[in-house]
XYZ file of C-alpha atoms in Angstrom:
615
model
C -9.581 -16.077 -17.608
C -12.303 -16.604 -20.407
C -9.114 -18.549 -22.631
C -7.786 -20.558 -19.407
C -10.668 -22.746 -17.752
C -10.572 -23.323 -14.083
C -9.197 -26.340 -12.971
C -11.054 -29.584 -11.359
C -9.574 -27.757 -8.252
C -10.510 -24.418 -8.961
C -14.071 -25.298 -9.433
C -14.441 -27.414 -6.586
C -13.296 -24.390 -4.274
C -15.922 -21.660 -6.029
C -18.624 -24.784 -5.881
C -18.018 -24.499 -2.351
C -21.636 -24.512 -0.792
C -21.430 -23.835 2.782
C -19.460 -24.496 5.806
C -15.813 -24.060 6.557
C -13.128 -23.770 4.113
C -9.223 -23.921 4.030
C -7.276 -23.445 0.411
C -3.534 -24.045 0.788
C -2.370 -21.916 -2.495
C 1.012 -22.403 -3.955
C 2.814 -19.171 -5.980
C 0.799 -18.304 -9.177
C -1.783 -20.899 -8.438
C -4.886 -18.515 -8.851
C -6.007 -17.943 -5.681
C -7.696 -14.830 -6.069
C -8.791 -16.037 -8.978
C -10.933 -18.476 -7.003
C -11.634 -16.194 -4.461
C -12.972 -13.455 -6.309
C -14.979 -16.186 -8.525
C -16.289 -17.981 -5.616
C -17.538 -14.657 -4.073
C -18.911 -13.706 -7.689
C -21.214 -16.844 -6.937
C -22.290 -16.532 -3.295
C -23.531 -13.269 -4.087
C -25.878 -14.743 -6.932
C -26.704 -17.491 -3.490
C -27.404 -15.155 -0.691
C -29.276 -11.833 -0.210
C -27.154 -11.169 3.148
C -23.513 -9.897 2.887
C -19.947 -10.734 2.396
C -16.907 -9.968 4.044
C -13.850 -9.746 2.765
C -10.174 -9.066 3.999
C -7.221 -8.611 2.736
C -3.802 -7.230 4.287
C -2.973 -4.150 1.723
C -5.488 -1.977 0.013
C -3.493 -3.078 -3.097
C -5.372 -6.398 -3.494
C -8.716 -5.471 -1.802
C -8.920 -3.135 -5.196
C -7.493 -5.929 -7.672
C -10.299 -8.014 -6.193
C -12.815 -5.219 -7.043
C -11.571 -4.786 -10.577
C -12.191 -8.427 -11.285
C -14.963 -8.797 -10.030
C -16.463 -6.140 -12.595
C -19.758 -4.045 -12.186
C -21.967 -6.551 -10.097
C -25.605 -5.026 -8.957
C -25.176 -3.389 -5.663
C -21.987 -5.016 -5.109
C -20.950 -1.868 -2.561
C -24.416 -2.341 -0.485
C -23.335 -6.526 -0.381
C -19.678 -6.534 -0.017
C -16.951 -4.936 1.844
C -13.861 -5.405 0.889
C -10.752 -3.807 2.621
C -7.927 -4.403 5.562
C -8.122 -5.482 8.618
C -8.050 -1.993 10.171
C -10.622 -0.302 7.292
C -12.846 -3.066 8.342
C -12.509 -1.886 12.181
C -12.099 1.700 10.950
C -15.832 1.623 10.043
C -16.931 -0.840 12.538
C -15.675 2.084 15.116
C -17.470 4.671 13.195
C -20.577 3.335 13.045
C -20.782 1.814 16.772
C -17.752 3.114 18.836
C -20.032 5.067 21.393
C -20.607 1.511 22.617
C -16.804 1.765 23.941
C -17.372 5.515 25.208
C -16.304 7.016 21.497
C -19.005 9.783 20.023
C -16.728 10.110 17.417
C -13.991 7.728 16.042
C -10.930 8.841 17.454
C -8.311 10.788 15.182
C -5.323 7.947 14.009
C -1.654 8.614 14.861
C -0.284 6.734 11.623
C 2.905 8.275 11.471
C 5.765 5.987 12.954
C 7.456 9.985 13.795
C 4.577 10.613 15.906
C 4.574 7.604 17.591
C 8.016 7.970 19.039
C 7.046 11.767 19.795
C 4.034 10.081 22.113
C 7.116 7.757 23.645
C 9.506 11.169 24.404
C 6.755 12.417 26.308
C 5.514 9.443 27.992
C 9.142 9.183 29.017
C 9.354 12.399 30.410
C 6.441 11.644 32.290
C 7.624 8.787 33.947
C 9.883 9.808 36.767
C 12.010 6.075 37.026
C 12.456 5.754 33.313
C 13.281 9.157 32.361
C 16.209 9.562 34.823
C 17.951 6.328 32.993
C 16.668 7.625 29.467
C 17.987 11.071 29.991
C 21.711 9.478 30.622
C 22.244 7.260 27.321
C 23.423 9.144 24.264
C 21.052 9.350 21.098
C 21.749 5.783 19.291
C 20.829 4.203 23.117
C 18.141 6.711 23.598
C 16.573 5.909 20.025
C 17.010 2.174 21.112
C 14.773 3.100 24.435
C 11.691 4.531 21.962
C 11.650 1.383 19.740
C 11.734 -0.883 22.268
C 8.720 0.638 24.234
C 7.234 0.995 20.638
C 7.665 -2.614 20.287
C 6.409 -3.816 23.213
C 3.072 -1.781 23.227
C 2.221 -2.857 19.731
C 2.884 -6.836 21.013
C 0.806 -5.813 23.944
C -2.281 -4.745 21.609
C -1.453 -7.425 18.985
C -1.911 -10.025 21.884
C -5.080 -8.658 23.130
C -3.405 -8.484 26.631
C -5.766 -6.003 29.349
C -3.707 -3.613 31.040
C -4.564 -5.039 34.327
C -2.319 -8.076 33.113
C 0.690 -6.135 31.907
C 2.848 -7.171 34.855
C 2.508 -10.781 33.656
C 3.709 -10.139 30.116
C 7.172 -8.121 31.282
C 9.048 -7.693 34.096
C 9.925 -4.423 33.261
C 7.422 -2.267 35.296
C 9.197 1.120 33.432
C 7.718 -0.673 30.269
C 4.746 -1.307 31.823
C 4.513 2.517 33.232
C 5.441 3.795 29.945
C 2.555 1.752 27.797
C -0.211 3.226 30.008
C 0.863 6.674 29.897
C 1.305 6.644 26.265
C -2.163 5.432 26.161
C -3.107 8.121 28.835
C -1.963 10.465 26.311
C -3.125 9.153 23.245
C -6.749 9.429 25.629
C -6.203 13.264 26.034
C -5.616 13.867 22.479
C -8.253 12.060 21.361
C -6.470 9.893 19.400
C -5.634 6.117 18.974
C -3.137 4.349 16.774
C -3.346 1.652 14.186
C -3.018 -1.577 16.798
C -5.674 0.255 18.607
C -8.485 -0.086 15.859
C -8.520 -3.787 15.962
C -8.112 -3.968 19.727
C -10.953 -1.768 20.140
C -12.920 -2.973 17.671
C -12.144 -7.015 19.413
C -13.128 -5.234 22.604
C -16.220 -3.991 21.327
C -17.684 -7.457 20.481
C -16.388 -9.158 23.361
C -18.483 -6.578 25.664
C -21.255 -6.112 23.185
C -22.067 -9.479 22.149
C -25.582 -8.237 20.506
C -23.165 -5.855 18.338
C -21.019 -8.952 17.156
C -24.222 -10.922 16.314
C -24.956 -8.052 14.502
C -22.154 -8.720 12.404
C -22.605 -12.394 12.247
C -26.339 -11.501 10.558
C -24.806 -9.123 7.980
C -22.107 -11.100 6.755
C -23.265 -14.812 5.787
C -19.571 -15.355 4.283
C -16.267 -14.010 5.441
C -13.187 -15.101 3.571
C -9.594 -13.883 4.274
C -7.072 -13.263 2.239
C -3.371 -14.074 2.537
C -4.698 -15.883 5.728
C -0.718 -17.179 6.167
C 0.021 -13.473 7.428
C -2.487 -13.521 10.241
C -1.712 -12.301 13.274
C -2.950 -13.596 16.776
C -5.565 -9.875 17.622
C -6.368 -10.351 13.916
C -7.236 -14.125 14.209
C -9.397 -13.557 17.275
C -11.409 -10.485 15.215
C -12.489 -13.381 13.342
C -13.737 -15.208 15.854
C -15.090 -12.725 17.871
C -17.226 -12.461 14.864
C -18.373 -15.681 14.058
C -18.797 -16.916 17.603
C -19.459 -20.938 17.982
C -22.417 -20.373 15.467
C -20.838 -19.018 12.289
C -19.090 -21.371 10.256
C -19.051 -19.910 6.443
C -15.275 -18.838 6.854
C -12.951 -19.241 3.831
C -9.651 -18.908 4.313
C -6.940 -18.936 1.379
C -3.082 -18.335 1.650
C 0.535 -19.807 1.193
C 1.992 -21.335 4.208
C 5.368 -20.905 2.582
C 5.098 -17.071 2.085
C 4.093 -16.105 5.752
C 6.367 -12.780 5.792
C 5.557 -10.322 8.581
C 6.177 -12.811 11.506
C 7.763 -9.136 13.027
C 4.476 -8.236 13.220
C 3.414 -11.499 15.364
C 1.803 -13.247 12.016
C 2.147 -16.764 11.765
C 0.740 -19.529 9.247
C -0.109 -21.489 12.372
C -3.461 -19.034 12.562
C -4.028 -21.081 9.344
C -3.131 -24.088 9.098
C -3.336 -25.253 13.003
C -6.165 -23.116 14.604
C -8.288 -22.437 12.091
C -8.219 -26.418 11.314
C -8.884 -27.062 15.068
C -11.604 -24.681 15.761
C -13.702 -24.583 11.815
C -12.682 -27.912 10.734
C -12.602 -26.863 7.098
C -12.101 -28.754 4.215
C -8.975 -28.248 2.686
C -7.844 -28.036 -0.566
C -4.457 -27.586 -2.094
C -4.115 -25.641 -5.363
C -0.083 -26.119 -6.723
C -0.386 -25.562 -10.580
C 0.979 -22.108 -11.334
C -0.865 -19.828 -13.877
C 1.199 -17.096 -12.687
C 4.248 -16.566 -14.793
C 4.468 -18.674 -17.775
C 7.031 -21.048 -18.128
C 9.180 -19.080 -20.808
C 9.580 -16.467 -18.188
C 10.566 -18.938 -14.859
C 13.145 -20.319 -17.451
C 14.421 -17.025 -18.236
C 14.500 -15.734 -14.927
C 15.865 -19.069 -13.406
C 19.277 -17.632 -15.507
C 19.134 -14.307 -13.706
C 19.653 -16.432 -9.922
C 18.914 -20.227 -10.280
C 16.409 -22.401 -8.256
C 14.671 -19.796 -6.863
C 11.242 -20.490 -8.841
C 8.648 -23.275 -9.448
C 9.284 -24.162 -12.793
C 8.182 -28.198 -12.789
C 3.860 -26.633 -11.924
C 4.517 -23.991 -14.213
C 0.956 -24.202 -16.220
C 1.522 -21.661 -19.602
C 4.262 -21.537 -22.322
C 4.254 -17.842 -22.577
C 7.305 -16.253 -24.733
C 10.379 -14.584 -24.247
C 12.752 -12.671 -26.205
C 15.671 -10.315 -26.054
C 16.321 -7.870 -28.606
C 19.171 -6.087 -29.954
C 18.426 -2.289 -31.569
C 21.513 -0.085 -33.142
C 20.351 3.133 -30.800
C 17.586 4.483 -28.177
C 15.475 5.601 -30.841
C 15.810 2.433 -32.318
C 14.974 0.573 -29.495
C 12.022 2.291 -28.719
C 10.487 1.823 -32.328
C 10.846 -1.788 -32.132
C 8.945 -1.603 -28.576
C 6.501 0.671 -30.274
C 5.793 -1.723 -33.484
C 5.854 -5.236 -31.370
C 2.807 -3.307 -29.203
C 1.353 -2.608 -32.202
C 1.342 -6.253 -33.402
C 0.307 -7.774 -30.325
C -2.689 -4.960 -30.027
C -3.463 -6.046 -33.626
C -3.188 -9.370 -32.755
C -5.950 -8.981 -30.693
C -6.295 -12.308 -28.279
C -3.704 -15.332 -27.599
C -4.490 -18.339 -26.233
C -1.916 -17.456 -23.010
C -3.918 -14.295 -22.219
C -6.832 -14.024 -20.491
C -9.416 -11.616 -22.596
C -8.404 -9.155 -25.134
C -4.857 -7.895 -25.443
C -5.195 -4.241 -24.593
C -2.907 -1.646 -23.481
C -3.730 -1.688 -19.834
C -2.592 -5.522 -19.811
C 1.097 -4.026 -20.758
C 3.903 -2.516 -19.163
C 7.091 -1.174 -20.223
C 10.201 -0.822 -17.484
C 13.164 0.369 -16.859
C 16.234 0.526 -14.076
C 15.749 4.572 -14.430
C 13.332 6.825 -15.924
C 15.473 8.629 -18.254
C 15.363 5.354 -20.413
C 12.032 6.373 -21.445
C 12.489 9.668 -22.791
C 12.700 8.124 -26.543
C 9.820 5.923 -25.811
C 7.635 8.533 -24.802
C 8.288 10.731 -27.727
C 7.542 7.923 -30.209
C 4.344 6.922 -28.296
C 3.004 10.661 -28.280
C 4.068 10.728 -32.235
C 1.815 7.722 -32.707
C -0.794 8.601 -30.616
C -0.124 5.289 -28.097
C -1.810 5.863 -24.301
C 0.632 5.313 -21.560
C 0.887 6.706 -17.928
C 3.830 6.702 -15.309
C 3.335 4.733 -12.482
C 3.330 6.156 -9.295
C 4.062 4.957 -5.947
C 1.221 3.737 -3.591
C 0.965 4.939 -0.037
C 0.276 7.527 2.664
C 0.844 11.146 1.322
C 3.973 12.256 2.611
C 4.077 16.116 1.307
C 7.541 17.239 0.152
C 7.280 21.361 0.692
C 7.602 23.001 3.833
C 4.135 24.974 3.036
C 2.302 21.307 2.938
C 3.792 20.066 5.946
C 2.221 23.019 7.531
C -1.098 22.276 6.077
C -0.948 18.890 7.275
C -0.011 19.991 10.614
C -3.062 22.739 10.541
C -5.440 20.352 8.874
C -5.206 17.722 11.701
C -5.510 20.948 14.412
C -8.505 21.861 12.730
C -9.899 18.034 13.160
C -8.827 17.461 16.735
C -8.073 21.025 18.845
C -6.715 18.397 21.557
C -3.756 17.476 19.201
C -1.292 18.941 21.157
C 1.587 16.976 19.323
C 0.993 18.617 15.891
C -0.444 21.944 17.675
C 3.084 22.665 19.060
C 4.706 21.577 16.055
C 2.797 23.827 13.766
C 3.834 27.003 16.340
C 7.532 25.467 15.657
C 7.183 25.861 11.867
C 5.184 29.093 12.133
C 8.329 30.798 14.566
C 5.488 31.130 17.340
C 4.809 30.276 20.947
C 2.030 32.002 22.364
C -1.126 31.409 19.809
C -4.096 29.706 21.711
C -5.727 28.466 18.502
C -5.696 28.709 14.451
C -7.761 31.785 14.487
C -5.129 33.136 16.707
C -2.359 31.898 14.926
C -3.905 33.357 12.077
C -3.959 36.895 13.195
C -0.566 36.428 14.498
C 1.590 36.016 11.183
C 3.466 38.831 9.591
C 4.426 39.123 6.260
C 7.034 37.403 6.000
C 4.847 34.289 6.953
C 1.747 35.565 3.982
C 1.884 31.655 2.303
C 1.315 30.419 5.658
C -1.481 32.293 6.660
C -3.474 32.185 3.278
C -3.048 27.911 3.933
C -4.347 28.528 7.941
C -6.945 30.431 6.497
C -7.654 27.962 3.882
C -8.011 25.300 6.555
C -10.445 27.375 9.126
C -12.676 27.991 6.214
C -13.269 24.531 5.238
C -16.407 23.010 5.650
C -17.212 19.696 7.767
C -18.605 17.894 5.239
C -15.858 18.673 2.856
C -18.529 20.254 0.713
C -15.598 23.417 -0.403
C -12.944 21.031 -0.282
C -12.308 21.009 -3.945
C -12.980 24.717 -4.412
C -10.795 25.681 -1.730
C -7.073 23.595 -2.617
C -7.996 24.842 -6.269
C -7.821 28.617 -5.231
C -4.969 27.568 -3.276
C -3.017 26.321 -6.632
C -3.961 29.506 -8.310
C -2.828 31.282 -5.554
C 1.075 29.281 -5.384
C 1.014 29.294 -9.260
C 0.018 33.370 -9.171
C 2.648 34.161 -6.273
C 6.066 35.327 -8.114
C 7.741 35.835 -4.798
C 8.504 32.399 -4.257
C 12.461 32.679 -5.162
C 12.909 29.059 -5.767
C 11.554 27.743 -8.413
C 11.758 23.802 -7.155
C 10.325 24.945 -4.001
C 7.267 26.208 -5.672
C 7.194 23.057 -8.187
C 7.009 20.764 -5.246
C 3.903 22.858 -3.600
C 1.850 22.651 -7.010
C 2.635 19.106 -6.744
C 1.989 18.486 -3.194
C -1.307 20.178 -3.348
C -2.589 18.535 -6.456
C -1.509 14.671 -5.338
C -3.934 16.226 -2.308
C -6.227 16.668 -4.604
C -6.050 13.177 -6.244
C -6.846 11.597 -2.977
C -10.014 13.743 -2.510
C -11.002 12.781 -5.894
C -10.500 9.103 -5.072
C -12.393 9.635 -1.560
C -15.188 11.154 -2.923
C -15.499 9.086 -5.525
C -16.101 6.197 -2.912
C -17.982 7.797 -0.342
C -21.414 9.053 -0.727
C -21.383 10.722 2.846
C -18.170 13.052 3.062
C -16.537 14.499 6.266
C -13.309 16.004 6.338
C -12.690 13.603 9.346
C -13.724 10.712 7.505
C -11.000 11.734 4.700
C -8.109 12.245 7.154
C -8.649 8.991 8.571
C -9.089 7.252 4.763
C -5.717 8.893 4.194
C -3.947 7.569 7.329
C -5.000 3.530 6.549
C -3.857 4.279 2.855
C -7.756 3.822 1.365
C -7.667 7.014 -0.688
C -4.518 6.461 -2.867
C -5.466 6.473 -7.108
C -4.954 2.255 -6.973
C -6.965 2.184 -9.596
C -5.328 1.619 -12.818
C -4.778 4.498 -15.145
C -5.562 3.902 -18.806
C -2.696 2.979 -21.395
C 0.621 1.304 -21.149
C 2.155 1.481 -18.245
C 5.703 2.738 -17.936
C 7.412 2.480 -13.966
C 10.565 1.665 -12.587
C 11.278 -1.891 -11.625
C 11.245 -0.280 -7.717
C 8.202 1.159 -8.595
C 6.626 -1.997 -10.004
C 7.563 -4.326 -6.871
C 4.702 -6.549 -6.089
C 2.656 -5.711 -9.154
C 2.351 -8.078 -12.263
C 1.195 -7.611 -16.159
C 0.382 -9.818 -19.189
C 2.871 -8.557 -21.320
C 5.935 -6.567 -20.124
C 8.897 -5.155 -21.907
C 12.432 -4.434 -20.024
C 14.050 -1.555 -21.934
C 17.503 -0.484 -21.111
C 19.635 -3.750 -20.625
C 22.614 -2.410 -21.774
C 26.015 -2.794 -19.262
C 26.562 0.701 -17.090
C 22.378 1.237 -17.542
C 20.950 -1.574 -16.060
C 23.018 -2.693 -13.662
C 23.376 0.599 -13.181
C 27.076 2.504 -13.367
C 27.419 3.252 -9.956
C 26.565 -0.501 -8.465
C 29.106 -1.658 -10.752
C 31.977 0.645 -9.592
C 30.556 -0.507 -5.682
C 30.484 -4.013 -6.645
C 29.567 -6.464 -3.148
C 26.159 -6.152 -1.791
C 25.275 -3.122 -4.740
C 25.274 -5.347 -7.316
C 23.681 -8.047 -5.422
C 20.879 -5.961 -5.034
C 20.854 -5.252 -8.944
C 20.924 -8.857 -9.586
C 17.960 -8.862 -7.334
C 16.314 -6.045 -8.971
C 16.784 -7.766 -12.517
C 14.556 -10.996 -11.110
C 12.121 -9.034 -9.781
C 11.654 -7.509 -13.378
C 11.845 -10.238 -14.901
C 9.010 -11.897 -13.023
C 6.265 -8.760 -13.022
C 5.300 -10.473 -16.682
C 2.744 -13.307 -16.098
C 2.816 -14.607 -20.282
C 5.117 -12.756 -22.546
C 8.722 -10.623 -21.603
C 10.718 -8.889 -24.445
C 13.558 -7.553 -23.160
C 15.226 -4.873 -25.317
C 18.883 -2.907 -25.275
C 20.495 -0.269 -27.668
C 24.294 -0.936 -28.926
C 25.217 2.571 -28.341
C 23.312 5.586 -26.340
C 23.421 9.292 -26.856
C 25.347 11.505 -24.653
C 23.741 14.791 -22.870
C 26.882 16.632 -24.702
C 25.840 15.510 -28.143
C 28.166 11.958 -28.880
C 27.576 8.601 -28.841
C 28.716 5.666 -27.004
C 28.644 2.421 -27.296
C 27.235 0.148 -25.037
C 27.342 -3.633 -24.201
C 24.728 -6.098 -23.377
C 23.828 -6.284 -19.680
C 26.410 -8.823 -17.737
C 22.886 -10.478 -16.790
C 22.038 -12.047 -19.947
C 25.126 -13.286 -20.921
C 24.414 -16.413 -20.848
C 21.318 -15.505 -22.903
C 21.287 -17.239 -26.146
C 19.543 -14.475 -28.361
């Protein structure tokens, strides 16, 4: 924010010296702002190492772009989750714990509930009472023994102890064989990283003082959505001797108490056992107060407008067409580009501080042509997440991939035979040799996979021939079939790109696992405007952001309208939320009449949203 100074407050918290620290941070009010500044500093105090966590690989890379090309910043700071943290803690010293390698992660919630069918079927007294309930009471059975091994983990309870947290023994029965199985396979699942990795420091305290050396600082992020195995990570860390722990959240926005999180980790134990200083930080920089006012008319008093720091602007805008519309977007881009810095904007306007969205995609069509006339950079936002692949060809080269990775993965092993019409293979070479031609895709992907190399070294190479191959083949009849192949396999790609691009030492296994805990997704922001979907865009914020399509029948959309009830609650709800991803300026912009796929016109009114707009 080189135009907006921190305040007394802000200061005070990235002056922090040493010691114990608690920041209670309102909405908007900048706190990782002062984290990431406050870090900035201690690595210009200390030669040792920082830890930092957050709870989505979403922020851990908005705190890296902030802080900016610092000197060895990878060799002096991790940043990451929770379970990325343990991920590599596991890696690097999980043959303490009886692990040579780290264990291959389960991440799908599908494969989860496959583990619970068999555990079921392996235990005699619940599967005789499982097999009698129809399939809404037998789904019911799965989450609930889902549910209560993940509390199990999250509470750090030993198994020995089980009896005293349920009085279920089938429960009980159920949790070890699942973890029984998970054993055979090799494999462990999410809660398992940080209960192994607690477990390793509790029985290898010379490991956790390890730790406590590295990392002079640890500060946590979002600290209101701890959890009680998370909390205990921390302190299995730190011990009675390390006290440089920063913690920073919103007691107010604690949001995943499903998942056992509490603000209590926060504001009650972390208090009693660090005795921190604490400082409050209620101004809000986030969203200027043009934009609360604006979006207080789309549902009232659901925003902090009294702290709201900034003036910001907003506008709406009325164009005679699409074409129209999109123009005026186009030229106001121009001026504010030209414009080149505002008081209300941190830095230099540029195009990568502005986004442009809509309730649909089609909206942009216009937009896009005028911006490729003119020569303006944009990108589509995409969704962030675990690759799900979308063709049946993919799903087999997951399936095959993890095989090659783990042989003892028995869950995907059979389902691969499934989707290959096979049942008597032993392994992929088998498999392999087994396929006719009908089955000539599948086979060049298995062989694909078996020639891959550890080390991921003809990783690249190998998906590329792969594309040629799908793009070359003209026996694939359907033609959206093959269009979502090309796709899956280059989104593959992307994530190798963005794994190797991190990681100096490569392994295949290494990859898979990145991929599982979400760390290999393009975050990164692309250059140019960004255009998205407000769905797309939830949880994500820009400078400057313009709201196309606010016409009646387009936004709320046609079919919400004709539903009316909780559908156009939910579009009233999606409104707000776009209304509220700008931070200084919102123009929001709608065309009196729209043309038809058939050639016509129609005319269009204002959205019912803003009309009691004054514009």
């Amino acid at each position: 924010m080189t135009n907006i100074k921190l305040s007394v407050k802000q200061q005070e918290i990235v002056s922090f010296e040493s010691g114990a620290i608690l920041v209670k941070a309102s909405a908007g009010s900048g706190k990782t702002r002062v984290l990431t500044e406050r870090i900035k500093r201690l690595l210009n105090v200390t030669n040792r190492n920082i830890l930092a966590i957050t709870f989505t690989n979403k922020a851990g890379e908005e705190m890296k772009e902030r802080l900016g090309n610092i000197n060895d910043i990878k060799d002096r700071l991790f940043i990451g989750t929770f379970h990325g943290f343990c991920q590599q803690v596991l890696e690097n010293h999980g043959q303490l714990i009886g692990y040579t390698n780290i264990p291959h992660i389960f991440e799908d919630e599908s494969d989860r509930l496959k583990l619970i069918e068999q555990a079921i079927q392996q235990t005699p007294s619940y599967h005789k009472s499982y097999e009698n309930q129809d399939p809404k009471r037998k789904k019911e059975y799965c989450y609930r023994a889902l549910n209560f091994i993940s509390e199990v983990k999250r509470k750090l309870i030993p198994e020995d102890d089980l009896l005293n947290e349920s009085d279920d023994e089938d429960l009980v029965l159920l949790y070890t064989t699942y973890q029984d199985i998970l054993n055979s396979q090799n494999a462990i699942d999410f809660d398992d990283l940080i209960l192994l990795t607690y477990n390793l420091f509790i029985t290898n305290p010379k490991t956790a003082a390890l730790y406590r050396r590295t990392y002079e600082y640890i500060c946590v992020d979002e600290a209101q959505d701890l959890n009680y195995a998370q909390y205990q990570l921390i302190r299995s860390i730190t011990s009675s001797e390390h006290q440089n722990v920063m913690m920073v959240g919103d007691p107010n926005q604690s949001i995943f108490a499903f998942n056992g999180s509490s603000s209590e980790y926060m504001i009650k134990m972390f208090v009693e056992d660090f005795n921190p200083i604490i400082i409050e930080l209620k101004e809000n920089y986030r969203s200027s107060r043009s934009v609360l006012l604006a979006a207080e008319k789309i549902i009232p008093d659901f925003c902090d407008i009294v702290n709201a720091v900034i003036e910001g602007i907003f506008e709406i805008h009325k164009s005679d067409d699409e074409e129209s519309e999109s123009i005026w977007i186009s030229d106001k881009i121009n001026e504010l580009i030209s414009i080149g810095q505002h008081d209300d904007i941190e830095g230099d306007i540029t195009y990568e501080k502005i986004a442009v969205l809509g309730r649909n995609k089609y909206v942009f069509k216009s937009l896009t042509e005028i911006f490729e006339k003119r020569g303006v950079p944009y990108y589509y936002k995409i969704t962030p997440g675990t690759i799900k692949f979308e063709s049946q060809l993919m799903k087999i080269f997951d399936m095959t991939f993890r095989v090659k990775l783990n042989p003892q993965d028995t869950l995907h092993w059979y389902r691969l035979l499934e989707l290959c019409s096979n049942t008597t293979a032993k392994n992929l070479q088998e498999l392999t040799g087994c396929l006719n031609d009908k089955f000539y895709k599948e086979k060049e992907v298995l062989n694909t996979i078996i020639n891959l190399s550890e080390d991921g070294s003809n990783f690249k190479l190998s998906l590329n021939k792969l594309l040629s191959f799908i793009e070359d083949d003209n026996n694939i009849e359907d033609h959206n079939e093959k269009i979502m192949i090309l796709n899956d396999i280059k989104e593959l790609l992307e994530h190798w790109y963005e794994y190797a691009k991190r990681n100096d030492k490569k392994s295949l296994q290494q990859f898979k696992n990145s991929m599982a805990l979400g760390k290999t997704h393009p975050l990164a922001q692309k250059n140019g405007i960004t255009l998205s979907t407000i769905h797309t865009m939830k949880g994500q914020e820009y400078d400057i952001v313009f709201l196309m399509g606010m016409d009646d029948d387009t936004f709320p959309d046609y079919r919400a309208i004709r539903m009316g009830g909780a559908e156009m609650v939910q579009e009233k709800n999606n409104a707000y939320v776009a209304f509220t991803r700008s931070k200084r300026f919102l123009y929001v912009t709608w065309p009196a009449k729209r043309l038809m796929p058939w050639g016509d016109y129609k005319y269009r009114k204002i959205s019912r949203f803003l009309l009691n707009f004054n514009y």
